[in-house]
């Protein structure tokens, strides 16, 4: 590869700027005032795939995972959403059923705004509507870039890129190395790169043997990011 895979995959910084951070202060306060506060325990679902849409959720604290299940049962990890992010907006605006499931990875605080109130807010605030359109565009561009990049990588390279991306966006320094702050299972990691759980187990075993990572139950610490960078650019 002639480009840095990890930089190419993340789509830059724009898609990481959450919706609430894009709004003017008055619009942000008005929108949050339209909703009701909700609290979710770790591993609790916020939104279910295929359910009717009745509201959008604005995440104030905590991280969530966005997953979608295929007819054959395969589950893909589509994204991680955290403080300031909005979820459920697509189905709220189109009236279609939810396209994905959103699950709390840790205790989450959110505000639920009913669909009609949310649409009325956007109609009255062109700037907020434009920011939502901009966010949608940024997410689409990042997803397209990710698909294009992944098409040229092996599963091993995709996995290395994923771990580097998670370390950059959700890593915290410890005495050992960089611990991923979001608890993802092997199946969730596999679903993020289009691989099987068995393949991810095999790749993690290889990385442990090379002393690049250490793993536990839903924990992963990167000891040697330099090894992952070499793997990510092996193509």
Short mmCIF file of C-alpha atoms in Angstrom, two decimals:
data_model
loop_
_atom_site.label_atom_id
_atom_site.label_comp_id
_atom_site.label_asym_id
_atom_site.label_seq_id
_atom_site.Cartn_x
_atom_site.Cartn_y
_atom_site.Cartn_z
CA UNK A 1 0.00 0.00 0.00
CA UNK A 2 1.16 3.52 -0.74
CA UNK A 3 -0.94 5.24 1.93
CA UNK A 4 -1.23 4.86 5.68
CA UNK A 5 -4.11 2.41 6.07
CA UNK A 6 -5.15 3.66 9.47
CA UNK A 7 -5.40 7.28 8.27
CA UNK A 8 -7.29 6.24 5.15
CA UNK A 9 -9.74 4.17 7.11
CA UNK A 10 -10.93 6.69 9.67
CA UNK A 11 -12.14 9.24 7.15
CA UNK A 12 -10.42 12.14 8.90
CA UNK A 13 -11.81 13.97 11.90
CA UNK A 14 -15.08 15.35 10.51
CA UNK A 15 -17.10 12.17 10.92
CA UNK A 16 -16.00 12.00 14.55
CA UNK A 17 -17.47 15.39 15.48
CA UNK A 18 -20.80 14.51 17.17
CA UNK A 19 -24.11 16.16 16.34
CA UNK A 20 -24.52 18.16 19.56
CA UNK A 21 -21.04 19.64 19.17
CA UNK A 22 -22.02 20.95 15.73
CA UNK A 23 -25.00 22.90 17.03
CA UNK A 24 -25.06 26.47 18.24
CA UNK A 25 -25.51 26.76 21.99
CA UNK A 26 -29.14 27.95 21.83
CA UNK A 27 -30.13 25.20 19.39
CA UNK A 28 -28.44 22.57 21.54
CA UNK A 29 -30.23 23.73 24.68
CA UNK A 30 -33.57 23.92 22.85
CA UNK A 31 -33.24 20.42 21.41
CA UNK A 32 -32.26 18.84 24.72
CA UNK A 33 -35.17 20.64 26.38
CA UNK A 34 -37.60 18.93 24.01
CA UNK A 35 -36.78 15.46 25.29
CA UNK A 36 -36.89 13.21 28.33
CA UNK A 37 -33.77 11.91 30.12
CA UNK A 38 -33.18 8.16 30.04
CA UNK A 39 -30.63 5.90 31.70
CA UNK A 40 -29.40 2.57 30.34
CA UNK A 41 -27.33 -0.07 32.13
CA UNK A 42 -24.28 -1.61 30.46
CA UNK A 43 -25.27 -4.12 27.74
CA UNK A 44 -28.85 -2.82 27.67
CA UNK A 45 -30.37 -2.10 24.24
CA UNK A 46 -31.27 1.51 23.44
CA UNK A 47 -32.81 0.74 20.05
CA UNK A 48 -33.80 -2.56 18.42
CA UNK A 49 -33.32 -3.36 14.74
CA UNK A 50 -36.62 -3.59 12.82
CA UNK A 51 -38.71 -1.92 15.53
CA UNK A 52 -40.93 1.05 14.60
CA UNK A 53 -39.36 4.46 15.04
CA UNK A 54 -40.84 6.75 17.69
CA UNK A 55 -37.91 8.91 18.84
CA UNK A 56 -34.28 9.87 18.40
CA UNK A 57 -31.70 9.53 21.16
CA UNK A 58 -29.07 12.11 22.04
CA UNK A 59 -26.26 10.50 24.01
CA UNK A 60 -24.92 12.60 26.88
CA UNK A 61 -22.63 10.13 28.67
CA UNK A 62 -21.32 6.65 27.90
CA UNK A 63 -20.53 4.67 24.77
CA UNK A 64 -22.73 2.45 22.63
CA UNK A 65 -22.26 0.01 19.76
CA UNK A 66 -24.34 0.00 16.58
CA UNK A 67 -24.88 -3.48 15.12
CA UNK A 68 -26.97 -4.99 12.34
CA UNK A 69 -27.94 -8.64 11.86
CA UNK A 70 -28.24 -10.36 8.48
CA UNK A 71 -30.89 -12.97 7.69
CA UNK A 72 -28.35 -15.77 8.24
CA UNK A 73 -27.63 -14.51 11.77
CA UNK A 74 -24.28 -12.85 11.05
CA UNK A 75 -23.92 -9.68 13.11
CA UNK A 76 -21.84 -6.73 11.93
CA UNK A 77 -20.47 -3.97 14.13
CA UNK A 78 -21.24 -0.79 12.20
CA UNK A 79 -20.08 1.97 14.52
CA UNK A 80 -19.45 3.18 18.04
CA UNK A 81 -21.44 6.18 19.23
CA UNK A 82 -20.73 8.21 22.34
CA UNK A 83 -21.22 11.56 24.08
CA UNK A 84 -22.83 14.16 21.81
CA UNK A 85 -23.87 11.64 19.18
CA UNK A 86 -27.38 11.18 17.82
CA UNK A 87 -28.82 7.73 17.04
CA UNK A 88 -32.10 6.73 15.42
CA UNK A 89 -32.35 9.87 13.31
CA UNK A 90 -32.52 8.11 9.93
CA UNK A 91 -35.62 6.07 10.70
CA UNK A 92 -37.16 9.02 12.54
CA UNK A 93 -36.95 11.16 9.42
CA UNK A 94 -37.98 8.48 6.91
CA UNK A 95 -40.64 6.70 8.98
CA UNK A 96 -39.02 3.34 8.29
CA UNK A 97 -38.21 0.71 10.91
CA UNK A 98 -34.88 0.82 12.70
CA UNK A 99 -32.01 -0.36 10.49
CA UNK A 100 -29.74 -1.35 13.38
CA UNK A 101 -29.58 -2.16 17.07
CA UNK A 102 -27.86 0.23 19.48
CA UNK A 103 -26.55 -1.28 22.72
CA UNK A 104 -24.88 0.34 25.74
CA UNK A 105 -21.27 -0.72 26.27
CA UNK A 106 -21.29 0.97 29.68
CA UNK A 107 -23.87 2.96 31.69
CA UNK A 108 -25.39 5.50 29.30
CA UNK A 109 -27.32 8.71 29.87
CA UNK A 110 -29.37 9.98 26.94
CA UNK A 111 -32.25 12.25 26.03
CA UNK A 112 -35.14 10.88 23.95
CA UNK A 113 -36.89 13.32 21.61
CA UNK A 114 -40.11 12.22 19.90
CA UNK A 115 -39.93 12.07 16.11
CA UNK A 116 -42.50 14.80 15.48
CA UNK A 117 -40.81 17.15 17.91
CA UNK A 118 -37.43 16.44 16.32
CA UNK A 119 -38.72 17.12 12.81
CA UNK A 120 -40.40 20.33 13.96
CA UNK A 121 -37.13 21.42 15.57
CA UNK A 122 -35.25 20.87 12.29
CA UNK A 123 -37.93 22.74 10.34
CA UNK A 124 -37.57 25.74 12.67
CA UNK A 125 -33.76 25.64 12.71
CA UNK A 126 -32.18 25.54 9.24
CA UNK A 127 -28.70 25.62 10.76
CA UNK A 128 -29.38 22.49 12.84
CA UNK A 129 -30.89 20.76 9.80
CA UNK A 130 -27.80 21.62 7.77
CA UNK A 131 -25.54 20.28 10.51
CA UNK A 132 -27.47 17.00 10.58
CA UNK A 133 -27.11 16.74 6.80
CA UNK A 134 -23.40 17.48 7.13
CA UNK A 135 -23.01 14.77 9.77
CA UNK A 136 -24.83 12.25 7.58
CA UNK A 137 -22.56 13.14 4.67
CA UNK A 138 -19.41 12.82 6.80
CA UNK A 139 -20.48 9.41 8.10
CA UNK A 140 -21.29 8.20 4.58
CA UNK A 141 -17.93 9.37 3.22
CA UNK A 142 -16.09 7.68 6.08
CA UNK A 143 -18.01 4.42 5.55
CA UNK A 144 -17.36 4.50 1.80
CA UNK A 145 -13.66 5.11 2.38
CA UNK A 146 -13.56 2.27 4.87
CA UNK A 147 -15.19 -0.15 2.40
CA UNK A 148 -12.81 0.90 -0.37
CA UNK A 149 -9.78 0.54 1.88
CA UNK A 150 -10.90 -2.83 3.24
CA UNK A 151 -11.42 -4.18 -0.27
CA UNK A 152 -7.67 -3.95 -0.84
CA UNK A 153 -6.63 -5.50 2.48
CA UNK A 154 -6.35 -9.04 3.77
CA UNK A 155 -8.28 -10.00 6.91
CA UNK A 156 -5.04 -9.80 8.93
CA UNK A 157 -4.39 -6.28 7.65
CA UNK A 158 -7.98 -5.21 8.29
CA UNK A 159 -7.75 -6.46 11.86
CA UNK A 160 -4.52 -4.56 12.48
CA UNK A 161 -6.09 -1.38 11.08
CA UNK A 162 -9.15 -1.86 13.28
CA UNK A 163 -7.09 -2.26 16.45
CA UNK A 164 -5.03 0.83 15.62
CA UNK A 165 -8.18 2.82 14.95
CA UNK A 166 -9.76 1.69 18.24
CA UNK A 167 -6.55 2.51 20.10
CA UNK A 168 -6.54 6.01 18.63
CA UNK A 169 -10.20 6.74 19.29
CA UNK A 170 -10.92 4.67 22.41
CA UNK A 171 -7.52 3.83 23.90
CA UNK A 172 -6.23 4.78 27.33
CA UNK A 173 -2.65 4.57 28.49
CA UNK A 174 -1.87 2.06 31.23
CA UNK A 175 1.33 0.74 32.74
CA UNK A 176 1.18 -2.17 30.29
CA UNK A 177 0.28 -0.33 27.09
CA UNK A 178 -2.84 1.02 25.39
CA UNK A 179 -6.03 -0.51 26.75
CA UNK A 180 -9.15 -0.37 24.58
CA UNK A 181 -11.71 1.47 26.69
CA UNK A 182 -14.72 -0.09 24.95
CA UNK A 183 -15.48 -3.73 25.84
CA UNK A 184 -15.95 -5.55 22.53
CA UNK A 185 -16.33 -9.31 22.16
CA UNK A 186 -14.48 -11.39 19.57
CA UNK A 187 -17.72 -11.67 17.59
CA UNK A 188 -18.10 -7.87 17.59
CA UNK A 189 -14.51 -7.41 16.44
CA UNK A 190 -15.10 -10.00 13.72
CA UNK A 191 -18.28 -8.25 12.61
CA UNK A 192 -16.37 -4.99 12.22
CA UNK A 193 -13.99 -6.43 9.62
CA UNK A 194 -16.23 -8.94 7.87
CA UNK A 195 -14.50 -11.99 9.33
CA UNK A 196 -15.49 -15.00 11.41
CA UNK A 197 -15.09 -15.25 15.16
CA UNK A 198 -12.70 -18.16 14.63
CA UNK A 199 -10.49 -16.02 12.40
CA UNK A 200 -10.33 -13.26 15.01
CA UNK A 201 -9.43 -15.83 17.68
CA UNK A 202 -6.61 -17.06 15.42
CA UNK A 203 -5.33 -13.54 14.76
CA UNK A 204 -5.40 -12.64 18.46
CA UNK A 205 -3.46 -15.81 19.25
CA UNK A 206 -0.82 -14.81 16.68
CA UNK A 207 -0.59 -11.31 18.17
CA UNK A 208 -0.28 -12.71 21.69
CA UNK A 209 2.52 -15.04 20.55
CA UNK A 210 4.32 -12.01 19.10
CA UNK A 211 3.72 -10.17 22.41
CA UNK A 212 1.89 -7.43 20.53
CA UNK A 213 -1.29 -7.67 22.67
CA UNK A 214 -2.62 -9.22 25.85
CA UNK A 215 -6.28 -10.16 26.14
CA UNK A 216 -8.83 -10.99 28.81
CA UNK A 217 -12.61 -11.26 29.00
CA UNK A 218 -13.74 -8.30 26.86
CA UNK A 219 -10.40 -6.59 27.48
CA UNK A 220 -7.53 -5.99 25.10
CA UNK A 221 -4.26 -4.15 25.72
CA UNK A 222 -1.95 -3.23 22.85
CA UNK A 223 1.69 -3.65 23.89
CA UNK A 224 3.37 -3.16 20.51
CA UNK A 225 1.50 -0.78 18.20
CA UNK A 226 4.54 -0.79 15.92
CA UNK A 227 3.80 -4.44 15.07
CA UNK A 228 0.20 -3.55 14.21
CA UNK A 229 1.38 -0.66 12.01
CA UNK A 230 3.66 -3.01 10.09
CA UNK A 231 0.82 -5.49 9.63
CA UNK A 232 -1.61 -2.77 8.54
CA UNK A 233 0.69 -1.63 5.73
CA UNK A 234 1.87 -5.09 4.66
CA UNK A 235 -0.15 -4.87 1.46
#
